[in-house]
């Protein structure tokens, strides 16, 4: 009974919690948010540029699908550079 009541209270707090506005964030939280945004945009630009410049034969799958996949935050560009680019065979 106690565990169930604790879960109910936690769910109630989650429903009543509101998101903080930008002004309410601490300086470190603002710095972290800006840093994450810069990294995300850099990865996106790098992946899109690489897709544009790389011949289709050197990319696994469709360029169009990889362009769409890179729009997924962090995961898309990381997946493209990990799985989408064909690497030369090791000798």
Short mmCIF file of C-alpha atoms in Angstrom, two decimals:
data_model
loop_
_atom_site.label_atom_id
_atom_site.label_comp_id
_atom_site.label_asym_id
_atom_site.label_seq_id
_atom_site.Cartn_x
_atom_site.Cartn_y
_atom_site.Cartn_z
CA UNK A 1 0.00 0.00 0.00
CA UNK A 2 2.83 2.40 0.87
CA UNK A 3 4.61 1.83 -2.44
CA UNK A 4 1.43 2.42 -4.42
CA UNK A 5 0.72 5.60 -2.47
CA UNK A 6 4.27 6.82 -3.11
CA UNK A 7 3.84 6.24 -6.84
CA UNK A 8 0.56 8.14 -6.82
CA UNK A 9 2.21 11.09 -5.07
CA UNK A 10 5.12 11.08 -7.53
CA UNK A 11 2.71 11.05 -10.47
CA UNK A 12 0.78 13.95 -8.95
CA UNK A 13 3.96 15.99 -8.56
CA UNK A 14 4.89 15.31 -12.19
CA UNK A 15 1.50 16.52 -13.40
CA UNK A 16 1.73 19.69 -11.32
CA UNK A 17 5.33 20.46 -12.25
CA UNK A 18 5.82 23.17 -14.82
CA UNK A 19 8.73 23.78 -17.12
CA UNK A 20 11.08 26.57 -16.21
CA UNK A 21 11.31 29.57 -18.48
CA UNK A 22 14.69 30.65 -19.87
CA UNK A 23 14.93 33.42 -17.25
CA UNK A 24 14.47 30.90 -14.43
CA UNK A 25 17.36 28.67 -15.52
CA UNK A 26 20.69 28.84 -13.75
CA UNK A 27 23.70 30.15 -15.69
CA UNK A 28 25.12 26.61 -15.90
CA UNK A 29 21.83 25.28 -17.27
CA UNK A 30 21.80 28.03 -19.89
CA UNK A 31 25.41 27.28 -20.81
CA UNK A 32 24.65 23.56 -21.13
CA UNK A 33 21.61 24.22 -23.30
CA UNK A 34 23.52 26.54 -25.62
CA UNK A 35 26.46 24.13 -25.82
CA UNK A 36 24.19 21.18 -26.69
CA UNK A 37 22.48 23.28 -29.39
CA UNK A 38 25.81 24.30 -30.94
CA UNK A 39 27.06 20.70 -30.97
CA UNK A 40 23.79 19.47 -32.50
CA UNK A 41 23.82 22.11 -35.23
CA UNK A 42 27.49 21.44 -35.98
CA UNK A 43 26.84 17.72 -36.38
CA UNK A 44 23.84 18.42 -38.61
CA UNK A 45 25.79 20.81 -40.85
CA UNK A 46 28.75 18.41 -41.06
CA UNK A 47 26.53 15.46 -41.99
CA UNK A 48 24.52 17.42 -44.56
CA UNK A 49 27.69 18.80 -46.14
CA UNK A 50 29.26 15.34 -46.24
CA UNK A 51 26.15 13.88 -47.91
CA UNK A 52 26.25 16.64 -50.53
CA UNK A 53 29.92 16.18 -51.35
CA UNK A 54 30.26 12.40 -51.11
CA UNK A 55 29.41 10.31 -54.21
CA UNK A 56 26.32 8.11 -53.83
CA UNK A 57 28.48 4.98 -54.31
CA UNK A 58 30.28 5.76 -51.04
CA UNK A 59 27.06 5.98 -49.01
CA UNK A 60 25.07 2.99 -47.77
CA UNK A 61 21.47 3.56 -48.82
CA UNK A 62 19.73 6.58 -50.24
CA UNK A 63 21.12 10.08 -49.83
CA UNK A 64 17.57 11.37 -49.32
CA UNK A 65 16.89 8.96 -46.47
CA UNK A 66 20.19 9.84 -44.81
CA UNK A 67 19.36 13.56 -45.13
CA UNK A 68 16.10 12.92 -43.30
CA UNK A 69 17.79 10.71 -40.70
CA UNK A 70 20.34 13.41 -39.86
CA UNK A 71 17.49 15.66 -38.71
CA UNK A 72 17.05 13.47 -35.62
CA UNK A 73 18.99 15.15 -32.78
CA UNK A 74 22.48 13.72 -32.21
CA UNK A 75 21.37 10.20 -33.20
CA UNK A 76 20.90 10.96 -36.89
CA UNK A 77 24.31 12.48 -37.69
CA UNK A 78 26.03 9.94 -35.45
CA UNK A 79 24.30 7.09 -37.24
CA UNK A 80 25.18 8.53 -40.62
CA UNK A 81 28.89 8.82 -39.81
CA UNK A 82 28.89 5.38 -38.13
CA UNK A 83 26.73 3.32 -40.50
CA UNK A 84 26.01 5.41 -43.60
CA UNK A 85 29.51 6.06 -44.89
CA UNK A 86 31.28 3.18 -46.63
CA UNK A 87 34.85 2.83 -45.39
CA UNK A 88 37.65 1.58 -47.62
CA UNK A 89 38.48 -2.08 -47.07
CA UNK A 90 41.42 -2.72 -44.74
CA UNK A 91 44.45 -4.30 -46.40
#
